Coordinates of N, CA and C in Angstrom, one line a residue:
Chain A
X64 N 10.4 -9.9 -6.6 CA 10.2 -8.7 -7.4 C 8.9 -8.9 -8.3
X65 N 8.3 -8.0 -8.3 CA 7.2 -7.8 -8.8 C 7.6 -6.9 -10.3
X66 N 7.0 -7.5 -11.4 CA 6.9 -6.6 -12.5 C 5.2 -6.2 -13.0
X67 N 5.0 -5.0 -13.7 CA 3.6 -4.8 -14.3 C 3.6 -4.5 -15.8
X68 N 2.9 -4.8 -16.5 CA 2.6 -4.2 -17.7 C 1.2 -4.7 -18.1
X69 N 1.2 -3.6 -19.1 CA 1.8 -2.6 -19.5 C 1.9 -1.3 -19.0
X70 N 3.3 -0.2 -18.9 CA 3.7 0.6 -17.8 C 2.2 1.6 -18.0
X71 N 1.6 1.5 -18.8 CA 0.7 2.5 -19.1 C -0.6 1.8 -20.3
X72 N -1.9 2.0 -20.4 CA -3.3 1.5 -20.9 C -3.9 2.6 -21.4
X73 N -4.0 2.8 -22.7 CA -5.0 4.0 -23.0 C -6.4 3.4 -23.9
X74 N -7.5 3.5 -22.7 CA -8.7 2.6 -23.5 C -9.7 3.7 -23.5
X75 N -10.5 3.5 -24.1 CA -12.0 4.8 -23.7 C -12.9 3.9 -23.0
X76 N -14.2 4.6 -22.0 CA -15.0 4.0 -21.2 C -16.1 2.8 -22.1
X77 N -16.2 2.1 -21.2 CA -16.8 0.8 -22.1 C -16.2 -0.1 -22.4
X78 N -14.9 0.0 -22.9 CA -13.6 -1.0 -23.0 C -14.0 -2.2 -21.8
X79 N -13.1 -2.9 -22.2 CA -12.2 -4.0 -21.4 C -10.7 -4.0 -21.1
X80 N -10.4 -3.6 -19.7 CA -9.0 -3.8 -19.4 C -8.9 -5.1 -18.8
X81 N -7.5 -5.5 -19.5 CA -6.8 -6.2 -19.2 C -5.4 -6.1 -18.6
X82 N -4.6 -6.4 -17.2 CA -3.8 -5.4 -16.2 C -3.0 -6.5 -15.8
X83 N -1.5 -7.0 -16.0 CA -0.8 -7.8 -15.5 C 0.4 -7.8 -14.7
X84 N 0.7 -8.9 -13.6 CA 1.5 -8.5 -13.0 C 2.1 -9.9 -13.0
X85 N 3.7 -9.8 -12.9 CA 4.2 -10.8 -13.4 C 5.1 -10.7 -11.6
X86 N 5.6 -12.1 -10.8 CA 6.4 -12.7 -9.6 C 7.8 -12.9 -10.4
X87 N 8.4 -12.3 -10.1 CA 9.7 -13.1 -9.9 C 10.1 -14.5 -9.5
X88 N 9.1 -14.9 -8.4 CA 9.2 -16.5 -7.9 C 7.5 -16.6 -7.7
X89 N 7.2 -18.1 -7.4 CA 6.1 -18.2 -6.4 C 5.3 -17.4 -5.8
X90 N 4.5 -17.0 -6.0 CA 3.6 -16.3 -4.8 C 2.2 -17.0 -4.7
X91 N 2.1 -18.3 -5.3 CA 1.1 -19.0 -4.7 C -0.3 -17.6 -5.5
X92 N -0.9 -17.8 -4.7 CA -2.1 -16.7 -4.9 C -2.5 -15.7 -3.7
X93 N -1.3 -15.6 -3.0 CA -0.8 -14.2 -2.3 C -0.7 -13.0 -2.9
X94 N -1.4 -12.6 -3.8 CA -1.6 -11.5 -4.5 C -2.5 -10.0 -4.4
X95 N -2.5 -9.4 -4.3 CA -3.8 -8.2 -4.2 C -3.3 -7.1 -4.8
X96 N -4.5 -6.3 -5.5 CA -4.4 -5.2 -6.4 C -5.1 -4.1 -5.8
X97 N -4.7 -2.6 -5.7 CA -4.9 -1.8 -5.2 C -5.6 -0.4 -7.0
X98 N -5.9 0.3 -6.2 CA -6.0 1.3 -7.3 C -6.1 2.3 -6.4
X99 N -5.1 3.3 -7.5 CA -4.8 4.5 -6.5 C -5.4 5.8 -7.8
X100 N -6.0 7.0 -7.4 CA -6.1 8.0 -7.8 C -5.2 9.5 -7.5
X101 N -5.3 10.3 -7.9 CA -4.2 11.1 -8.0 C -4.5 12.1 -6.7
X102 N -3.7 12.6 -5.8 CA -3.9 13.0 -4.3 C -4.8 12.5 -3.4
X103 N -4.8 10.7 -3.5 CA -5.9 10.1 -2.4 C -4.9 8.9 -2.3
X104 N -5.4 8.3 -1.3 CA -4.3 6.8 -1.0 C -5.2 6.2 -1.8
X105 N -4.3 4.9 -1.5 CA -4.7 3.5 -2.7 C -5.7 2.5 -2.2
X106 N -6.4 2.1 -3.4 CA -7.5 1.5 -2.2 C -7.9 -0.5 -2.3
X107 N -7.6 -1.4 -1.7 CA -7.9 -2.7 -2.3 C -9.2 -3.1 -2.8
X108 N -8.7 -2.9 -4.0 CA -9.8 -3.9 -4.8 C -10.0 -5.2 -4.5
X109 N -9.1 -6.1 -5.3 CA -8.5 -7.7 -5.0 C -7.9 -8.3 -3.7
X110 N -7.7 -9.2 -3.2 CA -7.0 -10.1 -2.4 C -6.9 -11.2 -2.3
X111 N -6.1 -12.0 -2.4 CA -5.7 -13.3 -2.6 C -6.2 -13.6 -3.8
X112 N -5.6 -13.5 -5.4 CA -5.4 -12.7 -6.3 C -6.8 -13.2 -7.3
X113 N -7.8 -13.2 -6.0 CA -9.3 -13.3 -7.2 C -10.3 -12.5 -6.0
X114 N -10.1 -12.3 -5.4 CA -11.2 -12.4 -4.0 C -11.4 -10.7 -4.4
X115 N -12.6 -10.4 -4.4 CA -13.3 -8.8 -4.0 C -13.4 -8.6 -2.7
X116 N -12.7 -7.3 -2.7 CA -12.5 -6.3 -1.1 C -14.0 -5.7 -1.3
X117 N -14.5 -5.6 0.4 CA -16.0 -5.4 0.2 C -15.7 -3.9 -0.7
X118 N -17.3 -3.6 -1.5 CA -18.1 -2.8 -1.7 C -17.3 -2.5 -3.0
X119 N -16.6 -3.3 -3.4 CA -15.9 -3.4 -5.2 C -16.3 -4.0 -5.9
X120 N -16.9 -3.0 -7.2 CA -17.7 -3.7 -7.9 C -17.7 -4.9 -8.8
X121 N -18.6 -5.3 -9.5 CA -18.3 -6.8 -10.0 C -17.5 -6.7 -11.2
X122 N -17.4 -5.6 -11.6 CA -16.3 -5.5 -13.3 C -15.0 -5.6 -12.8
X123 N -14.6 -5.7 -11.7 CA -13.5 -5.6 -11.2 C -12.9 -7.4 -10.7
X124 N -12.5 -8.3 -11.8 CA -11.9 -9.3 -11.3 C -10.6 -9.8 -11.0
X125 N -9.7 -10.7 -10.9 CA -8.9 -10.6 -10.5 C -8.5 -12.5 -11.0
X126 N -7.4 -12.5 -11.6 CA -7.4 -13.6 -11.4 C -5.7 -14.3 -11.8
X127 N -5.6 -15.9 -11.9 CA -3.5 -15.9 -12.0 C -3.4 -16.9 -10.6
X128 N -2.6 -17.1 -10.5 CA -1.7 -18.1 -9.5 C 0.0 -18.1 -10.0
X129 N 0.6 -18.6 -8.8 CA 2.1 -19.3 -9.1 C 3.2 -17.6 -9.2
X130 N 3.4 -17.3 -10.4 CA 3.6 -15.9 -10.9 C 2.6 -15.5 -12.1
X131 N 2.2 -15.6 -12.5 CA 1.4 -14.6 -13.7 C -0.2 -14.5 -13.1
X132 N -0.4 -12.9 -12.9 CA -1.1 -12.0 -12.7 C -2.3 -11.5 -13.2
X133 N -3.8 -11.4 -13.3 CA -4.4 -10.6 -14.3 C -5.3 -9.8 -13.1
X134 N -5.3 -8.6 -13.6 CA -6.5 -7.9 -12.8 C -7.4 -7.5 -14.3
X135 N -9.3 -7.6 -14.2 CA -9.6 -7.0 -15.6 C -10.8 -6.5 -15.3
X136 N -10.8 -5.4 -16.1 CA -12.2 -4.4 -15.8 C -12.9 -4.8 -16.9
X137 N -14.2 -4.8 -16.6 CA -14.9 -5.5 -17.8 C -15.4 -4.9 -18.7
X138 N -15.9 -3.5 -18.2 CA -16.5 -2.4 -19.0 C -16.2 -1.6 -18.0
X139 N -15.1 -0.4 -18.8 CA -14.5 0.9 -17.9 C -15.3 1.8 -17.9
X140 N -15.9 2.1 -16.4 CA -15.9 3.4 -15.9 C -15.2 4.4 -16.2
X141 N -16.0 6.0 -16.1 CA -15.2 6.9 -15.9 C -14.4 7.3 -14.3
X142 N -14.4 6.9 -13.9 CA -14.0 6.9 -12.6 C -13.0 5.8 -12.3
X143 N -12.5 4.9 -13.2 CA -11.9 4.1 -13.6 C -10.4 4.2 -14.0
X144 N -10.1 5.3 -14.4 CA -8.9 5.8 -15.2 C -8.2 6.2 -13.8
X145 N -6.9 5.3 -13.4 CA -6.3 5.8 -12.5 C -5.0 4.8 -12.6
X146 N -4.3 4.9 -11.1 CA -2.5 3.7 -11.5 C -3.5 2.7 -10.6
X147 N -2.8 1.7 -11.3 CA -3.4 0.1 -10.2 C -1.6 -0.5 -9.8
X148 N -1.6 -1.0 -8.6 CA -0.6 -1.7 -8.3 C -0.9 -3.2 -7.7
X149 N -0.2 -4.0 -8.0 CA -0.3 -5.3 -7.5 C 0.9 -5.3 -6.3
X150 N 0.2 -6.1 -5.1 CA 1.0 -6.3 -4.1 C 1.3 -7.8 -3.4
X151 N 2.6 -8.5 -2.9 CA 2.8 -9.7 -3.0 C 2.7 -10.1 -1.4
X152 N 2.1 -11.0 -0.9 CA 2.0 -11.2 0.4 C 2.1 -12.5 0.5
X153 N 3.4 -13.1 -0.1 CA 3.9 -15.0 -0.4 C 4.6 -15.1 1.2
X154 N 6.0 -13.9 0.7 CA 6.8 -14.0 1.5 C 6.8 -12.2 2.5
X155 N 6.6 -12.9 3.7 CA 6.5 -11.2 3.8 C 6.6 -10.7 5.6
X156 N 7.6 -10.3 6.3 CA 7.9 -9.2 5.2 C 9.2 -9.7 4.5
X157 N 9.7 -8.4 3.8 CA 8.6 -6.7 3.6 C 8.0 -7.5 2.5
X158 N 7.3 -6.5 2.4 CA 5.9 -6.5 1.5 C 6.3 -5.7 0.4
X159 N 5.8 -6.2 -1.0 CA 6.3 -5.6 -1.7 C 5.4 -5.0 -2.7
X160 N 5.6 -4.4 -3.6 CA 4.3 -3.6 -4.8 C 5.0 -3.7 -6.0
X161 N 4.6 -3.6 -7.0 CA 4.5 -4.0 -8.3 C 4.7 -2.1 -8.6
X162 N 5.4 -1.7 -10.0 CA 5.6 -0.5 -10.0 C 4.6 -0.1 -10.5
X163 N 3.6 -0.5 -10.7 CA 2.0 0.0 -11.3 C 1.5 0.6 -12.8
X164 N 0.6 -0.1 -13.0 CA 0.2 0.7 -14.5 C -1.1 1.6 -14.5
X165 N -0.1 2.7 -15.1 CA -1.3 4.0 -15.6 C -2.1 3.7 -16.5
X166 N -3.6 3.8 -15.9 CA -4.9 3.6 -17.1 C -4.9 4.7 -17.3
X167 N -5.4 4.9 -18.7 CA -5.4 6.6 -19.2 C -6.8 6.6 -20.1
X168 N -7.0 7.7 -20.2 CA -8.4 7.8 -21.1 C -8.0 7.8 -22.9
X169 N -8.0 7.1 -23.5 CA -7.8 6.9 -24.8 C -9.0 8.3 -25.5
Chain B
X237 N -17.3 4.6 12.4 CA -16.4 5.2 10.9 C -14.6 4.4 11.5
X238 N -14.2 3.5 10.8 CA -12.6 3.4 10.9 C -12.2 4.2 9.9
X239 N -11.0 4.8 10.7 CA -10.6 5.8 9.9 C -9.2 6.2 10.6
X240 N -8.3 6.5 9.8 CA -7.0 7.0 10.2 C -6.2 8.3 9.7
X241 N -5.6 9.2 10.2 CA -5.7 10.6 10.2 C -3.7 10.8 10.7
X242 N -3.1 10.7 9.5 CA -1.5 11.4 9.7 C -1.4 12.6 10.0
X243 N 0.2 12.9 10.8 CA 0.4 13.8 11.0 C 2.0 14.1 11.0
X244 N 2.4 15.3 11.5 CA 3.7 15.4 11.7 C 4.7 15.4 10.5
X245 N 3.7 15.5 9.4 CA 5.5 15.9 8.2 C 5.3 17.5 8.4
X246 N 6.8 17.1 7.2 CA 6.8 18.7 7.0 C 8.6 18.7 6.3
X247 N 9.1 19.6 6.5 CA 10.2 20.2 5.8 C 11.4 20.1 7.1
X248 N 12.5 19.1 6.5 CA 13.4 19.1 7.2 C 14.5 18.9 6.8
X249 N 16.0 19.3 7.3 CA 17.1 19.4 6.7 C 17.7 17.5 6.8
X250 N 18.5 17.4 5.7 CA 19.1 16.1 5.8 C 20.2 16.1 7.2
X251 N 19.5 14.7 7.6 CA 20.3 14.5 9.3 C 19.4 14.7 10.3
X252 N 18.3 15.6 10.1 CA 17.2 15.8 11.0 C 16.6 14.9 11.0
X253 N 15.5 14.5 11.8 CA 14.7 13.9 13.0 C 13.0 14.3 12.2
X254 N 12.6 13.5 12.2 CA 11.0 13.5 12.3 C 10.2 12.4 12.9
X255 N 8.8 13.0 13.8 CA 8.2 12.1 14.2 C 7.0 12.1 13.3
X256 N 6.4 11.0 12.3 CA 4.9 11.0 12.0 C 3.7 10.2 13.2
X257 N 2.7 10.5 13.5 CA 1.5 10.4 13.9 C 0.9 9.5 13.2
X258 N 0.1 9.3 13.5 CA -0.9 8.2 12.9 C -2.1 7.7 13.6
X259 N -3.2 8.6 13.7 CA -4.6 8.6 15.5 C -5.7 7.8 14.3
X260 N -6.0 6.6 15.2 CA -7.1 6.0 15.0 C -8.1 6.0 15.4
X261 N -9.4 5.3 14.5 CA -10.4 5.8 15.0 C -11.3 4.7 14.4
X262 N -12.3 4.3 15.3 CA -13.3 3.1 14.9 C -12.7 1.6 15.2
X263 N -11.5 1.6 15.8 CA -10.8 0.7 15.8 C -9.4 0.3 16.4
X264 N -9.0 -0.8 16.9 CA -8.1 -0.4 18.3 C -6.9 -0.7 17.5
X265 N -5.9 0.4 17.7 CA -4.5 -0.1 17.1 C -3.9 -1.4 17.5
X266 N -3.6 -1.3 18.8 CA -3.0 -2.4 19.3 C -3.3 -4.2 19.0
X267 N -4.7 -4.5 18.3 CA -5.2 -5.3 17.9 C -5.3 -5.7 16.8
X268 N -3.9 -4.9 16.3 CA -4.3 -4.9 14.7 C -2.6 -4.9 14.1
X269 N -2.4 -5.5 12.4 CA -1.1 -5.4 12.2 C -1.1 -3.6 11.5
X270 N -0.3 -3.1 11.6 CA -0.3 -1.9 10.9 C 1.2 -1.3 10.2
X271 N 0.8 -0.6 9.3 CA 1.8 -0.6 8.7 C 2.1 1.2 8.2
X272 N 3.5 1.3 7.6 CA 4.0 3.0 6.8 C 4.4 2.7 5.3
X273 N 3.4 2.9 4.8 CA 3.8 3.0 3.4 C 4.1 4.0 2.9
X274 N 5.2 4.2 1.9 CA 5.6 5.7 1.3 C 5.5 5.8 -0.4
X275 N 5.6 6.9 -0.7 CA 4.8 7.0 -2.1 C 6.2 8.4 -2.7
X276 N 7.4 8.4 -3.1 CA 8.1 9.8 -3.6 C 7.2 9.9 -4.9
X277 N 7.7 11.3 -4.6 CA 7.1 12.1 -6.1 C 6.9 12.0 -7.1
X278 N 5.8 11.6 -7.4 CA 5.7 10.7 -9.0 C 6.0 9.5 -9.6
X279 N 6.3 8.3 -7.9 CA 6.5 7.1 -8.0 C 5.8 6.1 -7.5
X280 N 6.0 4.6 -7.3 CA 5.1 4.1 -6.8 C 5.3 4.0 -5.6
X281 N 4.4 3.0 -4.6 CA 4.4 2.3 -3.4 C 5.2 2.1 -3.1
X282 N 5.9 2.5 -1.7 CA 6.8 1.0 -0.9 C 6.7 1.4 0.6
X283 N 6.6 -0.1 0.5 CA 6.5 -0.6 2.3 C 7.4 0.3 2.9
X284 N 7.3 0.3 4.3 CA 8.1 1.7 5.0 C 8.5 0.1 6.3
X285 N 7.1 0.0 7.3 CA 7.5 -0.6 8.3 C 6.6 -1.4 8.1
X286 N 6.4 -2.1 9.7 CA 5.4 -2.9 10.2 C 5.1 -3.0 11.3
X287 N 3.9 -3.3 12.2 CA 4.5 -3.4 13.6 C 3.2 -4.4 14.0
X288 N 3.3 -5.4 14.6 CA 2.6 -6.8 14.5 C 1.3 -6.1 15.9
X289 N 0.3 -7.2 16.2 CA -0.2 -6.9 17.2 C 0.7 -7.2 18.4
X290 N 1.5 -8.4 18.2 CA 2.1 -8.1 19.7 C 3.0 -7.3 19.9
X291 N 3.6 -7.1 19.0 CA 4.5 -5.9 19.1 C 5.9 -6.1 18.4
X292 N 6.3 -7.2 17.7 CA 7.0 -7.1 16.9 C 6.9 -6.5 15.6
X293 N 8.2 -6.0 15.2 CA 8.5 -4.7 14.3 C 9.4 -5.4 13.0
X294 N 9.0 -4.4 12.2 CA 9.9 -5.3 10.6 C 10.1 -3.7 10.0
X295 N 11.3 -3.8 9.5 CA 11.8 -2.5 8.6 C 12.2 -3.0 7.1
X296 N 11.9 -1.9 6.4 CA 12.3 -2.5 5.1 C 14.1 -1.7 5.1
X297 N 14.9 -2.4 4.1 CA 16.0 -2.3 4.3 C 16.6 -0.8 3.8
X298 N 15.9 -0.2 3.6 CA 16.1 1.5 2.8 C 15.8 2.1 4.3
X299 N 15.4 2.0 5.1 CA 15.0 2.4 6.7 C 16.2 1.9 7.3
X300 N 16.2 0.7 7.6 CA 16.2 0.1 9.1 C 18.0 0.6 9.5
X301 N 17.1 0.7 11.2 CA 18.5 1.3 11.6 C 18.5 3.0 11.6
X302 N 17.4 3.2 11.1 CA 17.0 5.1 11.2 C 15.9 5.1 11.5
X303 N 14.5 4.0 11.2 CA 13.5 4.7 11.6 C 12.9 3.5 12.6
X304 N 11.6 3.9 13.6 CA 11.2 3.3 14.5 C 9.7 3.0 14.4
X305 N 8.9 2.3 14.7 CA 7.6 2.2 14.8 C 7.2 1.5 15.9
X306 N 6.4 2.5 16.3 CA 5.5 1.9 17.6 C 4.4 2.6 17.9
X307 N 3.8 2.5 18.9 CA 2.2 2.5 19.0 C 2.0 3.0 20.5
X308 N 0.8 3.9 20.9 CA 0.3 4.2 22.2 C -0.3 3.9 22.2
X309 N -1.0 2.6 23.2 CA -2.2 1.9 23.4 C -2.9 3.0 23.9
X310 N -2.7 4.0 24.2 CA -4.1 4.8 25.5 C -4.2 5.9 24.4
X311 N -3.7 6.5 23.4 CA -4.1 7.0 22.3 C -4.5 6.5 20.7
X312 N -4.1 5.4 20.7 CA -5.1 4.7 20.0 C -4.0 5.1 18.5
X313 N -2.9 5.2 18.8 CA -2.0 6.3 17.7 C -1.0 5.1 17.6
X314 N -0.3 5.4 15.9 CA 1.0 4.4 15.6 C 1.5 6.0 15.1
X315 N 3.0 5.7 15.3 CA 4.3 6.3 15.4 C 5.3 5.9 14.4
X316 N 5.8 7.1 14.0 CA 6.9 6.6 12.6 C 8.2 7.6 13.2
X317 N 9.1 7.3 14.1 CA 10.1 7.6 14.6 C 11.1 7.7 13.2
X318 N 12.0 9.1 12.4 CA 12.4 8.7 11.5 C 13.9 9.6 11.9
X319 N 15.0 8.9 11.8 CA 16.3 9.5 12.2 C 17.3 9.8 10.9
X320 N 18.0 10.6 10.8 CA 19.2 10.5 10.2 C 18.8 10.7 8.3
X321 N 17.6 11.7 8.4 CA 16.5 11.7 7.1 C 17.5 12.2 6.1
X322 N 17.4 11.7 4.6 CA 18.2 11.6 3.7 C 17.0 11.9 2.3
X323 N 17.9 12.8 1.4 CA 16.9 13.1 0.6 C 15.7 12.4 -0.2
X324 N 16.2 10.6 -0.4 CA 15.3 10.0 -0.5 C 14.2 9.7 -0.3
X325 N 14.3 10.1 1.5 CA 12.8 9.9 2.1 C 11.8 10.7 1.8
X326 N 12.7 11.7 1.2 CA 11.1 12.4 0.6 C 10.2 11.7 0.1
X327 N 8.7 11.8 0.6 CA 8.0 11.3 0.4 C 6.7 11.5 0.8
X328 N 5.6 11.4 0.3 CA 4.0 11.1 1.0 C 4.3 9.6 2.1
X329 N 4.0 9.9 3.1 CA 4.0 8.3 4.5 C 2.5 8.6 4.5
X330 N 1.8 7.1 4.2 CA 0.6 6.8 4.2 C 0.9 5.8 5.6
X331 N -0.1 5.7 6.7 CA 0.0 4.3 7.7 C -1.4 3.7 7.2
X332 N -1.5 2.7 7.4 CA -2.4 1.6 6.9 C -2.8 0.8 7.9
X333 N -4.1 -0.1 7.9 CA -4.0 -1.2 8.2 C -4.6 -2.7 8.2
X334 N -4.2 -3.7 8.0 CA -4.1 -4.9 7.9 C -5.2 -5.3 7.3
X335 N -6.3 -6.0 6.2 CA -7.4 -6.2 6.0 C -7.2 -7.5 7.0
X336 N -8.6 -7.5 7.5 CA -8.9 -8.3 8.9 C -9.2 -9.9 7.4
X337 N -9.7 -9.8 6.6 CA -10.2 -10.7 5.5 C -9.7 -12.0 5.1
X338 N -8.5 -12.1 5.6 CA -7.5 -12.7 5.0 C -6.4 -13.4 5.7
X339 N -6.0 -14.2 6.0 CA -5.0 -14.4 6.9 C -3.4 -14.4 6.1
X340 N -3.5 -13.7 4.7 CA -2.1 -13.0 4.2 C -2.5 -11.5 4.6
X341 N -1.6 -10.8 4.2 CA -1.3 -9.1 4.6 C -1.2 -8.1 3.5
X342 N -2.5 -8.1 3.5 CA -3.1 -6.8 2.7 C -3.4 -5.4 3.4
X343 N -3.7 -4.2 2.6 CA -4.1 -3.0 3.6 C -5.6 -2.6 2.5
X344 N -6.6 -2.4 3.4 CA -7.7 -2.1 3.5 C -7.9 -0.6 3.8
X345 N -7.3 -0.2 5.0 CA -7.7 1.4 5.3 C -6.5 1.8 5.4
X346 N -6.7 3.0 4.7 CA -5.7 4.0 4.6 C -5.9 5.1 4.9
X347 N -4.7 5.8 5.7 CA -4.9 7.6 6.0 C -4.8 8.5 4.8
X348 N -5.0 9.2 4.4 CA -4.8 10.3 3.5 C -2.9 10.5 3.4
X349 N -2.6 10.8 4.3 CA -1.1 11.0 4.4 C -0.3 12.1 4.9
X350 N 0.6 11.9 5.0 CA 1.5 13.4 5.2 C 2.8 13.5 4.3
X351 N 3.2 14.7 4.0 CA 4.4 14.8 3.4 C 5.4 14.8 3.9
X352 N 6.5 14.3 3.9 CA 8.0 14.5 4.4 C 8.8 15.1 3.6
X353 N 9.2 16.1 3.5 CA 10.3 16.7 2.7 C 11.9 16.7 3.2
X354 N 12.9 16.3 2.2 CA 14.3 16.1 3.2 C 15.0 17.2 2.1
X355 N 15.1 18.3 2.7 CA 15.7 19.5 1.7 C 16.6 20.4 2.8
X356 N 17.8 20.6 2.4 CA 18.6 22.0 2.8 C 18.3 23.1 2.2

């Protein structure tokens, strides 16, 4: 089982997010984070819970092992504010997701 | 261009039958792991299926036993066989597939989606 928090982030652009996802057990660093926008599928950012999915930019890092989680934007975009989910790929299947946290515009 | 293109929701009574689509493009299904993720209304992610390159299949346990996944090599298309549909399933079915990057199981491309509605 996958947990996230906080269920919800309200920062203004420029900020620093910080985005956590907590394992129930081990997941090693079988981890990846997605970001989804509102009527578009989700898209990978992270994999293998530090690694950049091509053509994602460098404010977008990823980091954690074992269970504890961090995804962090270093300076938010406006194009930034959307849900992020982490997904666990230790033991799998099934595959599982994290219930995701809403970035919001402060 | 890889790219994947759903099809086949729509509005169906509980107990009814749906088939989703899933036509590929830039890239050979059969060579690849692929997957049905679903999204209900105002919630998050979850895994639907799976169906391996050689052709073994995995269900998550809110499915299995109603719905099917499989693949037409000469269409280049994955399949979401879904039986015995129950209001839960409502849902957006995204299929996906596998980031090639990695030898764990992430999804990289994603279709846009189709809706499933399970309403009387």
């Amino acid at each position: 089982v996958l947990t996230q928090s906080p269920a919800t982030l309200s920062l203004s652009p420029g900020e620093r997010a910080t985005l956590s996802c907590r394992a129930s057990e081990i997941v090693s660093t079988y981890l990846a984070w997605y970001q989804q926008k509102p009527g578009q599928a989700p898209r990978l950012l992270i994999f293998d819970a530090s690694n950049r999915a091509t053509g994602i930019p460098a404010r977008f890092s990823g980091s954690g092992s074992g269970t504890e989680f961090t995804l962090t934007i270093s300076s938010l975009e406006p194009e930034d504010f959307a849900v992020y989910y982490c997904q666990q790929s230790s033991n799998w299947p099934p595959i599982t997701f994290g219930p995701g946290t809403r970035l919001d515009i402060k | 261009e890889v790219q994947l293109v759903e099809s086949g929701g729509g509005l169906v009574q509980p107990g009814g039958s749906l088939r989703l689509s899933c036509a590929a493009s830039g890239f050979t299904v059969s060579s690849n792991y692929m997957s049905w993720v679903r999204q209900a209304p105002g919630k998050g992610l979850e895994w639907v299926s799976v169906i391996y390159n050689g052709g073994s299949t995995y269900y998550a346990d809110s499915v299995k036993g109603r719905f099917t996944i499989s693949r037409d090599n000469s269409k280049n298309t994955l399949y979401l066989q879904m039986n015995s549909l129950r209001a839960e399933d409502t849902a957006m079915y995204f299929c996906a597939k596998r980031y090639s990057g990695s030898y764990r199981y992430y999804m990289d491309v994603w279709g846009k989606g189709t809706t499933v509605t399970v309403s009387s």
